[in-house]
XYZ file of C-alpha atoms in Angstrom:
329
model
C 99.999 94.732 86.122
C 103.606 93.057 87.460
C 106.817 93.977 85.642
C 110.172 94.243 86.204
C 110.241 97.607 84.602
C 110.867 101.459 85.531
C 108.495 104.042 83.623
C 106.538 101.980 80.888
C 107.201 104.761 78.408
C 111.145 103.725 78.587
C 110.699 100.144 78.200
C 112.344 99.838 74.629
C 114.863 102.339 75.266
C 116.062 100.435 78.576
C 115.773 97.297 77.120
C 117.892 98.380 73.736
C 120.604 99.473 76.320
C 120.597 96.689 78.466
C 120.809 94.396 75.535
C 123.788 95.938 74.331
C 125.689 95.923 77.896
C 125.162 92.233 78.064
C 126.506 91.508 74.296
C 128.885 94.169 74.059
C 130.932 91.327 72.424
C 128.759 91.315 69.547
C 126.206 94.646 68.818
C 126.042 98.293 69.503
C 123.105 100.007 69.584
C 123.705 103.067 66.635
C 123.343 106.588 68.804
C 120.154 108.342 68.479
C 118.037 105.683 66.818
C 116.310 102.459 68.062
C 118.845 99.954 65.832
C 121.096 97.124 67.043
C 123.839 96.633 65.110
C 126.127 94.280 64.791
C 129.667 95.123 65.471
C 131.799 93.078 62.629
C 134.471 94.230 60.133
C 132.742 95.357 56.640
C 133.143 92.590 54.372
C 131.636 93.758 51.221
C 128.813 91.769 51.219
C 125.150 91.883 51.001
C 123.681 93.332 54.538
C 120.615 91.721 56.140
C 118.258 93.522 58.084
C 115.114 92.951 60.068
C 112.810 94.778 62.895
C 109.483 95.463 63.586
C 107.360 96.167 67.053
C 109.375 95.526 70.193
C 107.820 92.671 72.576
C 108.917 89.923 70.866
C 111.918 89.167 72.313
C 114.487 87.729 71.207
C 113.216 88.974 67.982
C 114.976 90.720 66.242
C 117.839 92.001 67.989
C 119.020 88.771 69.540
C 119.386 87.563 66.065
C 122.090 90.234 64.923
C 125.439 88.821 64.600
C 128.042 86.521 62.296
C 126.234 84.253 60.187
C 122.640 85.968 60.822
C 121.078 89.767 60.638
C 123.123 92.873 60.635
C 120.782 94.878 61.896
C 117.697 94.806 63.663
C 115.000 98.185 64.054
C 113.090 98.218 67.015
C 110.009 100.205 67.043
C 107.874 100.672 70.217
C 105.929 97.667 71.682
C 104.008 95.957 69.239
C 104.329 99.111 66.884
C 106.317 99.503 63.339
C 109.703 101.344 63.691
C 109.486 104.430 61.799
C 111.053 105.029 58.160
C 114.228 107.215 59.293
C 115.256 104.306 62.019
C 114.966 101.663 59.190
C 116.910 104.133 57.070
C 119.285 104.276 59.479
C 119.303 100.619 60.139
C 120.276 100.195 56.103
C 122.759 103.263 56.138
C 124.977 101.503 58.800
C 124.761 98.057 57.534
C 125.643 98.515 54.288
C 128.872 96.921 52.703
C 128.653 98.086 49.151
C 126.570 95.296 47.642
C 123.216 96.292 49.190
C 120.750 95.666 51.920
C 118.077 92.897 52.033
C 115.292 93.643 54.417
C 113.343 90.607 56.284
C 109.884 91.990 56.887
C 106.771 90.324 58.572
C 103.216 90.975 56.873
C 101.555 93.719 59.120
C 100.772 97.012 57.016
C 102.883 99.089 59.082
C 105.881 97.582 58.663
C 105.718 96.927 55.036
C 104.968 100.415 54.570
C 107.569 101.841 56.639
C 110.130 99.773 55.610
C 109.165 100.341 51.660
C 109.547 103.866 52.298
C 112.992 103.642 53.837
C 114.094 101.520 50.717
C 112.718 104.488 48.662
C 114.834 106.774 50.381
C 117.788 104.589 50.636
C 117.618 103.909 47.139
C 117.928 108.136 46.337
C 121.174 107.875 48.354
C 122.346 104.954 46.195
C 121.867 102.038 48.053
C 120.246 98.805 46.288
C 117.603 97.461 48.347
C 115.624 94.758 48.100
C 113.109 92.779 50.130
C 111.047 89.789 51.276
C 107.708 89.811 53.140
C 107.287 86.785 55.531
C 103.504 86.058 56.003
C 103.968 82.356 57.231
C 101.261 81.920 59.555
C 97.912 80.024 58.181
C 95.821 80.710 60.896
C 93.386 83.449 59.025
C 93.625 85.661 56.244
C 93.160 89.620 56.748
C 93.854 89.627 60.421
C 94.035 93.067 62.574
C 97.079 95.533 61.029
C 97.073 92.602 58.098
C 96.325 92.355 54.563
C 96.541 88.352 54.074
C 98.525 85.977 56.209
C 100.687 87.582 58.998
C 104.244 87.090 59.713
C 104.975 85.333 62.842
C 107.845 82.866 64.117
C 108.852 81.480 60.835
C 110.444 84.837 59.947
C 113.824 83.383 62.132
C 114.176 80.889 59.817
C 114.332 83.007 56.797
C 117.009 84.689 58.914
C 118.925 82.153 59.329
C 118.813 80.721 55.751
C 119.550 84.161 54.519
C 122.018 85.013 56.915
C 124.129 81.707 55.599
C 123.358 83.182 51.782
C 124.916 86.276 52.671
C 128.179 85.024 54.281
C 128.612 82.898 51.353
C 128.916 85.845 49.205
C 125.353 85.690 47.259
C 124.453 88.731 45.552
C 121.361 91.077 46.198
C 119.494 89.481 43.187
C 120.578 85.874 44.450
C 119.340 86.165 47.677
C 115.981 88.006 46.729
C 115.483 84.451 44.643
C 116.510 82.466 47.696
C 114.248 84.168 49.856
C 111.344 83.758 47.958
C 111.382 80.163 47.688
C 112.239 79.955 51.415
C 109.384 82.030 52.458
C 106.624 79.543 50.127
C 107.817 76.843 52.181
C 107.135 78.021 55.830
C 103.960 77.437 57.572
C 103.062 78.962 60.899
C 99.896 77.861 63.568
C 99.559 78.890 67.311
C 97.343 78.542 70.118
C 96.808 80.738 73.204
C 96.635 80.149 76.646
C 96.367 83.753 77.867
C 96.941 87.579 76.208
C 100.086 89.670 76.964
C 99.981 92.793 78.504
C 101.922 95.991 76.883
C 103.591 97.624 79.652
C 102.111 101.010 78.765
C 98.368 99.606 78.434
C 98.927 97.520 81.982
C 96.318 95.151 81.318
C 96.346 91.989 78.720
C 95.217 92.458 75.334
C 92.729 89.733 75.633
C 91.337 87.420 78.069
C 90.810 84.068 78.355
C 89.174 82.113 80.686
C 90.705 79.724 83.003
C 89.766 76.602 81.300
C 89.697 78.315 77.676
C 92.240 78.507 74.896
C 92.269 80.036 71.415
C 93.917 78.282 68.346
C 95.550 80.826 65.710
C 96.204 83.731 68.134
C 98.727 86.380 66.280
C 101.751 87.779 68.048
C 100.101 90.658 68.823
C 97.041 89.267 70.329
C 94.933 89.229 67.120
C 92.205 87.205 66.887
C 92.690 83.494 65.856
C 89.871 81.384 64.550
C 88.183 79.409 67.311
C 87.978 79.154 71.243
C 86.657 75.906 73.045
C 87.696 74.342 76.535
C 91.477 73.555 77.241
C 92.318 70.354 76.149
C 95.556 68.230 76.598
C 99.162 68.606 74.603
C 98.259 65.784 72.373
C 95.001 67.235 71.103
C 96.885 70.652 70.827
C 99.324 69.002 68.685
C 96.888 67.273 66.916
C 94.936 70.371 65.525
C 98.166 72.525 64.891
C 100.158 69.366 62.972
C 96.986 68.607 60.920
C 96.377 72.255 59.786
C 99.867 72.673 58.579
C 100.212 69.342 56.843
C 97.017 70.005 55.125
C 98.167 73.372 54.287
C 101.572 71.564 52.466
C 99.294 68.699 51.405
C 102.125 67.052 52.721
C 103.113 63.306 51.479
C 104.761 60.776 53.138
C 108.385 60.394 52.759
C 108.948 64.202 52.557
C 111.022 66.161 54.620
C 110.507 68.779 56.730
C 111.995 70.989 59.582
C 110.359 71.782 62.635
C 110.266 74.874 65.036
C 108.073 74.937 68.418
C 108.217 78.200 69.907
C 107.551 79.482 73.004
C 105.699 83.272 73.045
C 106.874 84.452 76.447
C 105.201 82.450 79.265
C 104.819 78.777 78.337
C 107.698 76.788 80.168
C 110.207 74.515 78.710
C 108.533 71.687 79.883
C 105.484 72.005 78.537
C 107.064 73.114 74.950
C 108.754 69.430 75.022
C 105.654 67.784 76.212
C 104.153 69.226 73.182
C 107.339 68.326 71.002
C 106.832 64.644 72.127
C 103.334 64.925 70.489
C 104.403 66.847 67.650
C 107.310 63.903 66.700
C 104.612 60.397 67.577
C 101.728 62.447 64.843
C 104.756 63.347 61.717
C 105.947 59.661 62.362
C 102.439 58.425 61.898
C 101.941 60.507 58.897
C 105.602 59.171 57.138
C 107.087 62.810 57.414
C 110.713 62.726 57.783
C 111.806 65.268 60.395
C 115.580 66.599 59.358
C 115.646 70.068 61.410
C 114.488 70.400 65.172
C 114.674 73.674 67.145
C 112.811 74.671 70.066
C 112.417 77.473 72.560
C 111.426 81.407 73.366
C 112.263 82.787 69.435
C 109.312 84.923 68.775
C 107.653 86.282 71.742
C 104.415 88.166 72.900
C 105.718 89.339 75.693
C 104.268 87.653 78.220
C 101.501 85.689 76.761
C 101.152 82.180 77.494
C 100.863 80.507 73.982
C 102.824 78.079 71.510
C 103.408 78.056 67.758
C 104.580 75.255 65.564
C 106.141 75.582 62.108
C 107.060 73.297 59.573
C 109.437 74.412 56.735
C 109.424 72.019 53.778
C 113.153 71.114 53.150
C 112.961 70.938 49.460
C 116.813 71.855 48.679
C 119.510 70.077 50.914
C 121.491 73.613 51.139
C 118.425 74.841 53.048
C 119.299 71.710 55.638
C 122.832 73.114 55.672
C 122.599 76.714 56.256
C 120.236 76.131 59.105
C 122.690 73.940 60.795
C 125.399 76.498 60.125
C 127.307 78.050 63.276
C 126.520 81.739 64.017
C 127.255 83.916 66.539
C 124.453 85.887 67.841
C 122.728 86.106 71.080
C 120.153 83.618 70.708
C 120.209 81.451 67.817
């Protein structure tokens, strides 16, 4: 294992300290907790928080800032944050109008965020939430009942962050969140596994000429292994699955997120983007929003995912394009 780290057990703590050093104009760490909070005057609006296990950088701490998250809760690598950590994020973020939580669909995350919600409500803080389950690859994978929450979560942060800035109420944000999540689908393909620092070896191994479709962001199994194919063939598989999941029709408007999971070079992501563009054009799909880069990673996994968001509402496009002040957007 080759890693630029000190002690494997100190990775998350030292990562958070480094994050706050580099982005000290934007964020701060809550003393004694694995929580990154926004540095900004409170304005009496709804607060938006998210989080999960570490190892997915820049998610979620990189999206804390004006226009997106109020705070991010950072668990151990690939491990849900504890309820007390989430509770501190809720308390620190609350501006009097309630707190909205964006939770990825993993059993530990749901349990611990919901426990924190109950504790916060006992202290008089109104809390609501949405569970993101955008991964269409498999159902009931490891750690999950139903579909997994993956890169589409970032688009949820962005659209809801804009709604918060516009002064929407907690109930209005909940309604919007449910609508948006239902219109986001993601699927990925892996070329290699991720190495958790404390484990010291990849969570799964693929042969040099092998890929696996549908692997999760923690290395959960996908739905098919086969020999390595060209970018065009990979794109045909992922685009086909996504369009089928939407029952997409010619002339419909979509946004595209191409997400690297840690070790896939931008050069290769752009090659893949070119193939995706041609395939969507052939199907008559109008792409009105595009984003590419490493947003929801899996440490050092060589992998990428493709997310489509069906843009049913012009306001969602405006929200995606609105400026924000964060480290990673």
